[in-house]
Amino acid sequence: MTTTDTAAPLRPWIANYPDGMVWDIQVDTRPMHEQVLAACARTPSATALDFLGGTTTFGDLAKKIIAFAGALQRQFGVTKGSRVALMLPNTPFYPIAYYGVLRAGGTVVNCNPLYTVPELGHITANAGAEIMITLDLQQIYEKAEKLVEAGQVKSIILCHFPDALPLVKKILFSVAKRKDLARLSASPIRDRVTWFHDMLDRNETPDAVVIDPENDIAVQQYTGGTTGIPKGALLTHANIAANADQSAKWFTTMFKPGNKAIAVLPFFHIFAMTTCLNMPLRSGMVVYMLPRFELKGFLALLVRAKPNLMPAVPTLISALANNATVTREQLDSIELIVSGGAALPGELRVAFAKKSSAQLIEGYGLTEASPVVCCGQFHGVNKDMSIGQPLPGTDIRFVDVDSGKPVGIGEDGELQVKGAQVMAGYYDDPQATSDAFMDGWLRTGDVGHMDEEGYVFLVDRIKDLIICSGFNVYPRTIEEALMTHDAVEETNVIGVPDEYRGEAPVAYVKLKADHAVTEDDLKKFLAERLNKIEMPKEIIFKDTLPKTLIGKLSKKELREEYAQTRARK
């Protein structure tokens, strides 16, 4: 349970929570693998996983988790503190490996399969992950192969991709797509490879492992890859479990047996790990998985599965809202969409409402908080441009960016967090850990304020702040103004060096299909919505805007592109 801090700020959200919601809750911090295995025991014949039509029951899932945990202990000596890297897209292999590692006592180190080899090498070397679990698809396997050759990983556990498919698709894949599989016989590291299915076939019973939820690390999640060298956030078993419980309580009856979640967001990302994996499976729900987003396949799955829960990012919502081929009937089953990962523009919310009657709410979090901190109300009042209120058991405050002193209601400051979901620190980085906290509060790096009813409004990231002629200019303010133009589909604003003003904003814009507008047109439009200091010095049109690997608009590539363009002039 989150204890009450006598120095805590006022909590105006408590009096304005949805009816029946309690803030001062007893948080369930039992290790997540124990909760999922308990759900498996309750409904062993119910479907837990669906991958392209191939299904796994809760009973089978439990058997495979237990068998994999036993093999990890017997064959690889995995025990408390062992780091095991998972480089897997959304497939049935992921939950088996994830919960199997936790049951064996190990720590999961998530790796994005789309990362470059140097990025993966930094993560595995920093974490000390000697084992990597991955697929035998050549595109992914060759990266694992290079990591082993470089000495950054010692052993590979290899999942045979066709095993994840239903029988007919497995046969078709083996005939038509065989060339996509790695040829293990020709691999220089074949003696370091163990097949995943062979480990399950051993049917080993794992030794009992006593987990200390408050101190033992469940997941070492790397963050900061778009802004600098990634750091390993140490998330304890209690952190992971607490956030799943806090979030499930917030959504009241949504997480229960019989409901269906669609998981197109990748499990290796912290938002999906909590909302698409841990929360549904602990609740006895079925999870429909896709390995990547492709509109035609995604819509076909919606029609077949009729899920009622869809965690999403704004770019996914935009793809559905702005595509003329997407119909209301295809989206009809969805009751709740939780948007995270990036700010949800108000115009996008309006556009999506024309396609779906689903409750679309925005959540906010960060890796270091496992990740959810605030969320809009499922049944209740939501305010435009707000990320909602703090979850049960979560404390927040805003402090002045310069002095560090708490600010009042309605005043802008840095958002800081306390709660059972907040990380233990960064792995092997005491300075970064120290910098991440202020008086025991986790610093988010986000600037915003809270209103008198406890609703939180974010202005921007501290690191994205543009100092223009000595004044603070927030890119999000400009982005929101641009998004109100009928022709603008996406926009991203960065700060660039400026000889006169020190820094100046530059806006990158992607237009909607069949729309045309000039830079002068947009500047005239913005002149009625922004002050002169906020006006972009330049508006650059692009067919696509760079995104992170979960679909979040990224400023890093735009800064690099602008610097290179400027250097050539």
mmCIF file of N, CA and C in Angstrom, residues 31 60 90 100 152 178 186 189 291 346 351 369 378 421 430 475 481 507 516:
data_model
loop_
_atom_site.group_PDB
_atom_site.id
_atom_site.type_symbol
_atom_site.label_atom_id
_atom_site.label_comp_id
_atom_site.label_asym_id
_atom_site.label_seq_id
_atom_site.Cartn_x
_atom_site.Cartn_y
_atom_site.Cartn_z
ATOM 1 N N PRO A 31 4.062 -10.933 -7.410
ATOM 2 C CA PRO A 31 4.774 -11.015 -8.693
ATOM 3 C C PRO A 31 3.829 -11.348 -9.834
ATOM 4 N N ASP A 60 -2.606 -24.453 -21.324
ATOM 5 C CA ASP A 60 -1.394 -24.703 -22.101
ATOM 6 C C ASP A 60 -0.339 -23.629 -21.839
ATOM 7 N N ASN A 90 5.526 -9.481 -31.270
ATOM 8 C CA ASN A 90 4.344 -10.083 -30.649
ATOM 9 C C ASN A 90 4.042 -11.440 -31.281
ATOM 10 N N GLY A 100 8.189 -17.054 -18.124
ATOM 11 C CA GLY A 100 9.113 -18.131 -17.791
ATOM 12 C C GLY A 100 10.381 -17.610 -17.141
ATOM 13 N N GLN A 152 28.974 -10.155 -27.097
ATOM 14 C CA GLN A 152 28.039 -9.403 -26.250
ATOM 15 C C GLN A 152 26.900 -10.268 -25.724
ATOM 16 N N ARG A 178 9.905 -20.142 -46.871
ATOM 17 C CA ARG A 178 11.020 -20.840 -46.243
ATOM 18 C C ARG A 178 12.313 -20.028 -46.292
ATOM 19 N N ALA A 186 24.225 -23.295 -41.554
ATOM 20 C CA ALA A 186 25.309 -22.480 -42.099
ATOM 21 C C ALA A 186 25.744 -21.368 -41.143
ATOM 22 N N ILE A 189 27.467 -19.587 -35.449
ATOM 23 C CA ILE A 189 27.239 -19.697 -33.986
ATOM 24 C C ILE A 189 26.284 -20.842 -33.669
ATOM 25 N N PRO A 291 2.016 -9.153 -35.116
ATOM 26 C CA PRO A 291 3.445 -8.873 -34.996
ATOM 27 C C PRO A 291 3.824 -7.464 -35.427
ATOM 28 N N GLY A 346 -6.348 17.231 -29.962
ATOM 29 C CA GLY A 346 -7.790 17.355 -29.859
ATOM 30 C C GLY A 346 -8.491 17.148 -31.187
ATOM 31 N N ALA A 351 -11.823 13.780 -35.013
ATOM 32 C CA ALA A 351 -11.876 13.020 -36.269
ATOM 33 C C ALA A 351 -12.198 11.558 -36.010
ATOM 34 N N ALA A 369 8.042 4.719 -14.445
ATOM 35 C CA ALA A 369 6.858 4.536 -13.581
ATOM 36 C C ALA A 369 6.025 3.341 -14.029
ATOM 37 N N PHE A 378 -12.712 6.550 -17.404
ATOM 38 C CA PHE A 378 -13.424 5.606 -18.261
ATOM 39 C C PHE A 378 -14.912 5.935 -18.269
ATOM 40 N N GLN A 421 4.549 2.224 -8.238
ATOM 41 C CA GLN A 421 5.006 1.866 -9.568
ATOM 42 C C GLN A 421 6.331 2.520 -9.953
ATOM 43 N N PRO A 430 24.592 5.413 -10.679
ATOM 44 C CA PRO A 430 24.139 6.160 -9.503
ATOM 45 C C PRO A 430 23.910 7.643 -9.777
ATOM 46 N N PRO A 475 7.118 23.757 -27.994
ATOM 47 C CA PRO A 475 6.725 23.201 -29.287
ATOM 48 C C PRO A 475 5.283 22.713 -29.329
ATOM 49 N N ALA A 481 -1.693 24.326 -32.383
ATOM 50 C CA ALA A 481 -2.272 25.345 -33.260
ATOM 51 C C ALA A 481 -2.287 24.866 -34.711
ATOM 52 N N ALA A 507 8.804 24.356 -37.863
ATOM 53 C CA ALA A 507 7.727 23.372 -37.897
ATOM 54 C C ALA A 507 7.842 22.477 -39.125
ATOM 55 N N ALA A 516 -3.844 20.906 -50.096
ATOM 56 C CA ALA A 516 -2.695 21.743 -50.465
ATOM 57 C C ALA A 516 -2.767 23.050 -49.692
#
